[in-house]
């Protein structure tokens, strides 16, 4: 293994962190910026209400399915190289999505965007560890900035999507990525290190294909949610077979995409499970909250996005100023459980939305409580998942934790969409039915958050147990 690692001067590391945080911001923003634009895209491209979530899921399924491959390539070919390639692919996908004239081309563009994001996200985390991993104090601060960029990008995407959709047109929610991608391509060589390379290592393409197809089939089956149709069960069975094949391939290959041994690291599995369920609860919240603002309260695109800005501000304050300090004092388990329970409480508040409601009572309080919960749970689970892995598997660990969050988001949104549609969210124009459907979505997301808190309480090791496990060589 060669070790080209021409790090930038120390004075540039924090500027480099800005570029890395921008990558995370953009990757997550691309999952949410289409939220406010969905009604206009639905009319322009011919999506049905039930299939509209595929504008989100086409991106997330490819993103989540290829993240492990992106992490592996980052370890093999060098993090900076994969980081730059990812930006190029994201820019191409954004151009295709913006130029799309029908639903099929739109979904292709979104899939290409997801592929680019799958290269950017794990390589960005690897670069962060290379720049700050030798100093635990700086690493915690760097993770706080990086972590804040994720949910801030998700919520800010809704705001920017509203601004762009109302004052330009929906294709510009994709075109905005192109100049940013070009700037990142030009800035990366001067700001971030090359990273280590393992040019003779093999790439598990079969593993990547089975994982992506299996996850895509699972999301498709859940989105359809026609449990009386045999085709739904056939798709879900195929998903189970493909994902089972992926695990079998990983167990047998000499150089697997995801060495199963990595989960022996203390708390890595628990942290990743928490990330899966955190995404499954959080993403449906902003998706349906935005639809409630537009389709029930009658907000236009820009006010709908602006209504979610308080969440963005609180998430950034929580992740940068509050969560790291509490994490250092109370540890991952306490912080994760508390954050998930707060998220559930905010979702329960939102479940009481009314068809004749208003922002100040029906939206703001619940959304702020949920945002605080998200900020408290996200940083501990992310840092635990990344730090638990050996340094040489940093790209893989980054890919796994990002995969967990994104696939949790996709499956959570698919399941909650099915529940909300059954409760009336597919009856456009009937505000009472829509409100009932959206309320059911918030209840379902709250149940996921509570289940996640219970699992985190059971699976995270206490500091004492963890110390003994490390001493015993676990």
Coordinates of C-alpha atoms in Angstrom, one line a residue:
X1 CA 0.0 0.0 0.0
X2 CA 1.3 3.4 -0.9
X3 CA 0.8 6.3 1.4
X4 CA 0.6 9.5 -0.5
X5 CA -0.6 11.9 2.1
X6 CA 0.4 15.5 1.3
X7 CA -1.6 17.2 3.9
X8 CA -2.4 20.9 3.6
X9 CA -0.7 23.3 6.1
X10 CA -2.3 23.4 9.5
X11 CA -3.8 26.8 8.8
X12 CA -5.8 25.4 5.9
X13 CA -7.3 22.5 7.8
X14 CA -10.3 24.4 9.0
X15 CA -10.8 25.8 5.5
X16 CA -10.7 22.2 4.3
X17 CA -13.2 21.3 6.9
X18 CA -15.5 23.9 5.3
X19 CA -15.2 22.2 2.0
X20 CA -15.9 18.8 3.7
X21 CA -18.9 20.2 5.5
X22 CA -20.1 21.7 2.3
X23 CA -20.0 18.3 0.7
X24 CA -22.1 16.8 3.5
X25 CA -24.5 19.8 3.3
X26 CA -25.0 19.4 -0.5
X27 CA -25.3 15.6 -0.4
X28 CA -28.1 15.8 2.2
X29 CA -29.6 19.0 0.7
X30 CA -30.2 17.0 -2.5
X31 CA -32.5 14.7 -0.7
X32 CA -34.6 17.6 0.5
X33 CA -34.4 20.5 -1.9
X34 CA -36.9 18.8 -4.2
X35 CA -39.5 18.8 -1.3
X36 CA -41.1 22.2 -1.9
X37 CA -40.8 21.7 -5.7
X38 CA -42.7 18.4 -5.7
X39 CA -46.1 19.8 -6.5
X40 CA -44.8 21.7 -9.6
X41 CA -42.7 18.6 -10.7
X42 CA -45.8 16.4 -10.2
X43 CA -47.8 18.6 -12.7
X44 CA -44.9 19.1 -15.1
X45 CA -43.7 15.5 -15.3
X46 CA -46.8 13.5 -14.7
X47 CA -46.1 11.8 -11.3
X48 CA -49.1 10.5 -9.3
X49 CA -49.5 11.3 -5.6
X50 CA -48.5 7.8 -4.6
X51 CA -45.4 7.7 -6.9
X52 CA -44.2 11.2 -6.0
X53 CA -42.0 9.9 -3.2
X54 CA -39.8 8.2 -5.9
X55 CA -38.3 11.6 -6.7
X56 CA -36.8 11.3 -3.3
X57 CA -36.3 7.5 -3.2
X58 CA -34.6 7.2 -6.6
X59 CA -31.8 9.4 -5.2
X60 CA -31.6 7.8 -1.8
X61 CA -31.8 4.1 -2.9
X62 CA -28.8 4.6 -5.3
X63 CA -27.0 6.7 -2.8
X64 CA -27.5 4.2 0.0
X65 CA -26.9 1.2 -2.2
X66 CA -23.5 2.4 -3.5
X67 CA -22.2 4.1 -0.3
X68 CA -20.3 0.9 0.7
X69 CA -18.7 0.8 -2.7
X70 CA -17.8 4.5 -2.4
X71 CA -16.2 3.9 0.9
X72 CA -14.2 1.0 -0.4
X73 CA -13.1 3.0 -3.5
X74 CA -12.0 5.8 -1.2
X75 CA -9.7 3.4 0.7
X76 CA -8.4 1.9 -2.5
X77 CA -8.0 4.8 -4.9
X78 CA -7.5 7.7 -2.5
X79 CA -10.1 9.8 -0.7
X80 CA -9.4 13.0 -2.6
X81 CA -9.6 11.4 -6.0
X82 CA -13.0 9.7 -5.2
X83 CA -14.2 13.0 -3.6
X84 CA -13.5 14.9 -6.9
X85 CA -15.0 12.1 -9.1
X86 CA -18.1 12.2 -7.0
X87 CA -18.6 15.9 -7.5
X88 CA -18.3 15.4 -11.3
X89 CA -20.9 12.7 -11.3
X90 CA -23.2 14.7 -9.1
X91 CA -23.0 17.7 -11.5
X92 CA -23.9 15.5 -14.5
X93 CA -26.8 14.0 -12.7
X94 CA -28.1 17.4 -11.7
X95 CA -28.0 18.5 -15.3
X96 CA -30.0 15.5 -16.4
X97 CA -32.6 16.0 -13.7
X98 CA -33.0 19.6 -14.5
X99 CA -33.5 19.0 -18.2
X100 CA -35.9 16.1 -17.7
X101 CA -39.1 16.3 -19.7
X102 CA -40.8 13.2 -18.2
X103 CA -40.8 11.1 -15.0
X104 CA -38.5 8.4 -16.3
X105 CA -35.7 10.8 -17.2
X106 CA -36.1 12.6 -14.0
X107 CA -35.7 9.4 -12.0
X108 CA -32.6 8.6 -14.0
X109 CA -31.1 12.0 -13.3
X110 CA -31.9 11.5 -9.6
X111 CA -30.2 8.1 -9.6
X112 CA -27.0 9.6 -11.2
X113 CA -27.1 12.3 -8.5
X114 CA -27.3 9.5 -5.9
X115 CA -24.3 7.7 -7.4
X116 CA -22.2 10.9 -7.2
X117 CA -23.3 11.5 -3.6
X118 CA -22.3 7.9 -2.8
X119 CA -18.7 8.7 -3.8
X120 CA -18.6 12.1 -2.0
X121 CA -20.0 11.2 1.4
X122 CA -17.6 8.5 2.6
X123 CA -14.6 10.1 1.0
X124 CA -15.5 13.4 2.8
X125 CA -15.6 11.6 6.2
X126 CA -12.3 9.8 5.4
X127 CA -10.7 13.2 4.6
X128 CA -12.1 14.6 7.9
X129 CA -10.5 11.8 9.9
X130 CA -7.2 12.3 8.0
X131 CA -7.1 16.0 8.9
X132 CA -8.3 15.8 12.5
X133 CA -8.1 12.2 13.7
X134 CA -4.8 12.7 15.5
X135 CA -6.2 15.3 17.9
X136 CA -9.3 14.1 19.8
X137 CA -10.3 17.6 20.9
X138 CA -10.2 18.9 17.4
X139 CA -11.9 15.8 16.0
X140 CA -14.9 16.4 18.2
X141 CA -15.2 20.0 17.0
X142 CA -14.8 18.9 13.4
X143 CA -17.5 16.2 13.8
X144 CA -19.8 18.9 15.3
X145 CA -19.4 21.1 12.3
X146 CA -19.7 18.2 9.9
X147 CA -22.7 16.8 11.8
X148 CA -24.5 20.1 11.8
X149 CA -24.1 20.3 8.0
X150 CA -26.2 17.2 7.5
X151 CA -29.6 18.0 9.0
X152 CA -29.0 21.7 8.3
X153 CA -28.6 20.8 4.6
X154 CA -31.8 18.7 4.8
X155 CA -33.8 21.5 6.3
X156 CA -32.1 24.4 4.4
X157 CA -32.8 22.5 1.2
X158 CA -36.5 22.9 1.8
X159 CA -36.0 26.6 2.3
X160 CA -33.8 27.0 -0.8
X161 CA -36.2 24.8 -2.8
X162 CA -39.0 27.1 -2.0
X163 CA -37.1 30.2 -2.8
X164 CA -35.9 28.8 -6.2
X165 CA -39.2 27.2 -7.1
X166 CA -41.2 30.4 -6.4
X167 CA -38.8 32.9 -8.0
X168 CA -37.2 30.8 -10.8
X169 CA -38.6 27.3 -11.7
X170 CA -38.2 23.8 -10.4
X171 CA -35.3 22.7 -12.7
X172 CA -33.1 25.2 -10.9
X173 CA -33.2 23.1 -7.7
X174 CA -30.9 20.8 -9.7
X175 CA -29.0 23.4 -11.7
X176 CA -27.8 25.1 -8.5
X177 CA -25.5 22.0 -7.9
X178 CA -23.5 22.5 -11.0
X179 CA -21.4 25.7 -10.1
X180 CA -20.9 24.3 -6.6
X181 CA -19.6 21.0 -8.0
X182 CA -17.2 22.9 -10.3
X183 CA -15.9 25.0 -7.4
X184 CA -15.4 21.9 -5.2
X185 CA -13.5 20.2 -8.0
X186 CA -11.2 23.1 -8.3
X187 CA -10.7 23.7 -4.6
X188 CA -10.1 20.1 -3.5
X189 CA -6.4 19.7 -4.7
X190 CA -5.3 22.8 -2.7
X191 CA -7.3 22.0 0.5
X192 CA -7.4 18.3 1.2
X193 CA -4.7 15.6 1.3
X194 CA -4.3 12.9 -1.3
X195 CA -4.8 10.0 1.2
X196 CA -3.5 6.5 1.2
X197 CA -4.0 4.2 -1.8
X198 CA -4.2 0.4 -2.2
X199 CA -4.0 0.1 -6.0
X200 CA -3.8 -3.7 -6.0
X201 CA -6.9 -4.3 -3.9
X202 CA -10.0 -5.7 -5.6
X203 CA -13.5 -4.1 -5.7
X204 CA -16.5 -6.2 -4.8
X205 CA -18.8 -5.2 -7.7
X206 CA -21.1 -8.2 -7.2
X207 CA -21.6 -7.2 -3.6
X208 CA -22.4 -3.6 -4.7
X209 CA -24.9 -4.8 -7.3
X210 CA -26.7 -7.2 -4.9
X211 CA -26.8 -4.6 -2.1
X212 CA -28.2 -1.9 -4.4
X213 CA -30.8 -4.1 -6.1
X214 CA -31.8 -5.6 -2.8
X215 CA -32.3 -2.3 -1.1
X216 CA -34.1 -0.9 -4.2
X217 CA -36.5 -3.9 -4.3
X218 CA -37.2 -3.5 -0.6
X219 CA -38.1 0.2 -0.9
X220 CA -40.2 -0.5 -4.0
X221 CA -42.2 -3.2 -2.3
X222 CA -42.8 -1.1 0.8
X223 CA -43.8 1.9 -1.4
X224 CA -46.4 -0.1 -3.2
X225 CA -47.8 -1.5 0.0
X226 CA -50.5 -3.4 -1.7
X227 CA -50.4 -6.3 0.7
X228 CA -53.2 -8.2 -1.0
X229 CA -51.2 -8.3 -4.3
X230 CA -48.9 -11.3 -4.8
X231 CA -46.5 -9.1 -6.8
X232 CA -45.8 -7.1 -3.7
X233 CA -44.7 -10.2 -1.8
X234 CA -42.7 -11.4 -4.8
X235 CA -40.7 -8.1 -4.8
X236 CA -40.1 -8.3 -1.1
X237 CA -39.0 -11.9 -1.3
X238 CA -36.6 -10.9 -4.1
X239 CA -35.3 -8.2 -1.9
X240 CA -34.7 -10.6 1.0
X241 CA -32.9 -13.0 -1.4
X242 CA -30.7 -10.3 -2.8
X243 CA -29.8 -8.9 0.6
X244 CA -29.1 -12.5 1.9
X245 CA -26.9 -13.1 -1.1
X246 CA -25.0 -9.9 -0.3
X247 CA -24.3 -11.0 3.3
X248 CA -23.2 -14.5 2.0
X249 CA -20.9 -12.9 -0.5
X250 CA -19.3 -10.7 2.2
X251 CA -18.7 -13.7 4.4
X252 CA -16.9 -15.7 1.6
X253 CA -14.9 -13.1 -0.3
X254 CA -11.2 -12.5 0.6
X255 CA -11.7 -8.7 0.0
X256 CA -15.4 -8.1 0.6
X257 CA -17.1 -4.8 0.1
X258 CA -18.1 -4.9 3.8
X259 CA -16.0 -7.2 6.0
X260 CA -18.5 -8.5 8.6
X261 CA -15.7 -8.5 11.1
X262 CA -15.9 -4.7 11.3
X263 CA -19.1 -5.0 13.5
X264 CA -17.0 -6.6 16.2
X265 CA -15.9 -3.1 17.2
X266 CA -17.7 -2.0 20.4
X267 CA -20.9 0.0 19.8
X268 CA -20.4 0.2 16.0
X269 CA -23.4 -1.9 15.3
X270 CA -25.5 -0.1 17.9
X271 CA -24.5 3.3 16.5
X272 CA -25.4 2.3 13.0
X273 CA -28.7 0.8 14.0
X274 CA -29.5 4.1 15.7
X275 CA -28.6 6.0 12.6
X276 CA -30.9 3.8 10.5
X277 CA -33.9 4.4 12.7
X278 CA -33.0 8.1 13.2
X279 CA -33.2 8.6 9.4
X280 CA -36.4 6.5 9.3
X281 CA -38.1 8.9 11.8
X282 CA -36.6 12.3 10.8
X283 CA -36.9 12.3 7.0
X284 CA -40.7 11.4 6.9
X285 CA -41.2 14.3 9.3
X286 CA -39.9 17.0 7.1
X287 CA -41.4 15.4 4.0
X288 CA -44.9 15.4 5.3
X289 CA -44.5 18.6 7.3
X290 CA -43.8 20.4 4.0
X291 CA -46.8 18.8 2.3
X292 CA -49.0 19.9 5.2
X293 CA -47.8 23.5 4.9
X294 CA -48.5 23.6 1.2
X295 CA -51.5 21.3 0.6
X296 CA -53.4 22.0 3.8
X297 CA -52.4 25.4 5.1
X298 CA -52.0 26.8 1.6
X299 CA -48.5 28.1 1.8
X300 CA -46.7 28.8 -1.5
X301 CA -43.3 27.5 -2.1
X302 CA -41.1 30.2 -0.5
X303 CA -43.2 30.7 2.7
X304 CA -43.3 26.9 3.1
X305 CA -39.5 26.7 3.0
X306 CA -39.1 29.7 5.3
X307 CA -41.4 28.1 7.9
X308 CA -38.8 25.4 8.4
X309 CA -35.8 27.8 9.0
X310 CA -36.3 27.8 12.8
X311 CA -35.6 24.1 12.7
X312 CA -32.4 24.7 10.8
X313 CA -31.1 27.3 13.2
X314 CA -31.8 25.1 16.3
X315 CA -30.2 22.1 14.7
X316 CA -27.0 24.0 13.9
X317 CA -26.8 25.5 17.5
X318 CA -27.6 22.1 19.0
X319 CA -25.0 20.2 17.0
X320 CA -22.2 22.8 17.3
X321 CA -22.7 24.2 20.8
X322 CA -24.8 21.8 22.8
X323 CA -24.4 18.2 21.6
X324 CA -20.6 17.8 21.8
X325 CA -20.5 19.1 25.4
X326 CA -23.3 16.8 26.5
X327 CA -21.8 13.9 24.6
X328 CA -18.5 14.3 26.4
X329 CA -20.3 14.3 29.8
X330 CA -23.0 11.7 29.4
X331 CA -21.8 9.4 26.6
X332 CA -23.4 7.9 23.5
X333 CA -26.2 5.8 25.0
X334 CA -27.7 8.5 27.2
X335 CA -27.5 11.2 24.5
X336 CA -28.9 8.9 21.8
X337 CA -31.9 7.7 23.9
X338 CA -32.7 11.2 25.1
X339 CA -32.5 12.7 21.6
X340 CA -34.7 10.0 20.1
X341 CA -37.3 10.5 22.8
X342 CA -37.3 14.2 22.2
X343 CA -37.7 13.6 18.5
X344 CA -40.7 11.3 19.3
X345 CA -42.2 14.0 21.5
X346 CA -42.0 16.6 18.7
X347 CA -43.6 14.1 16.3
X348 CA -46.5 13.5 18.7
X349 CA -47.1 17.2 18.9
X350 CA -47.2 17.4 15.1
X351 CA -49.7 14.6 15.0
X352 CA -52.3 16.9 16.4
X353 CA -52.2 19.1 13.3
X354 CA -55.6 20.6 12.2
X355 CA -57.0 21.2 8.8
X356 CA -57.7 24.8 9.9
X357 CA -54.5 25.1 11.9
X358 CA -51.7 27.6 11.8
X359 CA -47.9 27.7 11.9
X360 CA -47.5 29.0 15.5
X361 CA -49.5 26.3 17.2
X362 CA -49.5 23.3 14.8
X363 CA -46.0 23.5 13.3
X364 CA -43.4 25.6 15.2
X365 CA -43.4 24.0 18.7
X366 CA -43.4 20.4 17.6
X367 CA -40.8 21.0 14.9
X368 CA -38.4 22.7 17.3
X369 CA -38.7 19.9 19.9
X370 CA -38.0 17.3 17.1
X371 CA -35.1 19.4 15.8
X372 CA -33.5 19.5 19.3
X373 CA -33.9 15.7 19.6
X374 CA -32.3 15.2 16.2
X375 CA -29.3 17.4 17.1
X376 CA -28.7 15.5 20.4
X377 CA -28.9 12.0 18.8
X378 CA -27.1 12.6 15.5
X379 CA -23.6 13.6 16.7
X380 CA -23.1 10.8 19.3
X381 CA -24.2 8.0 16.9
X382 CA -22.2 9.4 14.0
X383 CA -18.9 9.9 15.9
X384 CA -19.3 6.5 17.7
X385 CA -19.8 4.7 14.3
X386 CA -16.8 6.3 12.7
X387 CA -14.4 6.2 15.7
X388 CA -15.1 2.6 16.6
X389 CA -13.6 1.3 13.3
X390 CA -9.8 0.7 12.8
X391 CA -8.2 3.7 11.0
X392 CA -7.5 1.7 7.8
X393 CA -11.2 1.0 7.5
X394 CA -12.3 4.7 7.9
X395 CA -13.8 4.9 4.4
X396 CA -15.7 1.7 4.9
X397 CA -17.0 2.8 8.3
X398 CA -18.0 6.1 6.7
X399 CA -19.8 4.2 4.0
X400 CA -21.6 2.0 6.5
X401 CA -22.9 4.8 8.7
X402 CA -24.0 6.9 5.7
X403 CA -25.7 3.8 4.2
X404 CA -27.6 3.2 7.4
X405 CA -28.9 6.7 7.6
X406 CA -29.9 6.9 3.9
X407 CA -31.5 3.5 3.7
X408 CA -33.3 4.1 6.9
X409 CA -34.6 7.3 5.4
X410 CA -35.8 5.6 2.3
X411 CA -37.4 2.6 4.0
X412 CA -38.9 4.9 6.7
X413 CA -40.3 7.3 4.1
X414 CA -41.7 4.4 2.1
X415 CA -43.4 2.8 5.1
X416 CA -44.8 6.0 6.4
X417 CA -46.0 7.1 3.0
X418 CA -47.9 3.8 2.7
X419 CA -49.5 4.4 6.1
X420 CA -50.4 8.0 5.4
X421 CA -51.9 7.1 2.0
X422 CA -54.1 4.5 3.7
X423 CA -55.2 7.2 6.2
X424 CA -56.2 9.7 3.4
X425 CA -53.0 11.5 2.3
X426 CA -53.6 10.5 -1.3
X427 CA -56.9 12.4 -1.5
X428 CA -55.7 15.7 -3.0
X429 CA -58.1 18.6 -2.5
X430 CA -59.7 17.1 0.6
X431 CA -58.0 19.0 3.4
X432 CA -59.6 16.9 6.2
X433 CA -58.5 13.7 4.6
X434 CA -55.0 15.1 3.9
X435 CA -54.7 16.2 7.5
X436 CA -55.7 12.8 8.8
X437 CA -53.1 11.2 6.5
X438 CA -50.3 13.5 7.5
X439 CA -51.2 13.1 11.2
X440 CA -50.9 9.3 10.8
X441 CA -47.5 9.8 9.2
X442 CA -46.3 11.7 12.2
X443 CA -47.6 9.1 14.6
X444 CA -45.8 6.4 12.6
X445 CA -42.6 8.3 12.6
X446 CA -42.9 8.8 16.4
X447 CA -43.3 5.0 16.9
X448 CA -40.1 4.5 15.0
X449 CA -38.3 7.0 17.2
X450 CA -39.5 5.4 20.4
X451 CA -38.5 2.0 19.1
X452 CA -35.1 3.4 18.2
X453 CA -34.7 4.8 21.7
X454 CA -35.5 1.4 23.3
X455 CA -33.1 -0.4 21.0
X456 CA -30.3 2.1 21.7
X457 CA -30.9 1.7 25.4
X458 CA -30.5 -2.1 25.0
X459 CA -27.6 -2.2 22.5
X460 CA -25.2 0.5 23.5
X461 CA -22.7 -0.6 26.1
X462 CA -22.2 1.4 29.2
X463 CA -18.7 3.0 29.7
X464 CA -17.8 0.4 32.3
X465 CA -18.9 -2.6 30.1
X466 CA -17.1 -1.1 27.2
X467 CA -13.9 -0.7 29.2
X468 CA -14.0 -4.3 30.3
X469 CA -14.7 -5.5 26.7
X470 CA -11.8 -3.6 25.3
X471 CA -9.5 -5.0 28.0
X472 CA -10.7 -8.5 27.2
X473 CA -10.0 -8.0 23.5
X474 CA -13.7 -8.0 22.5

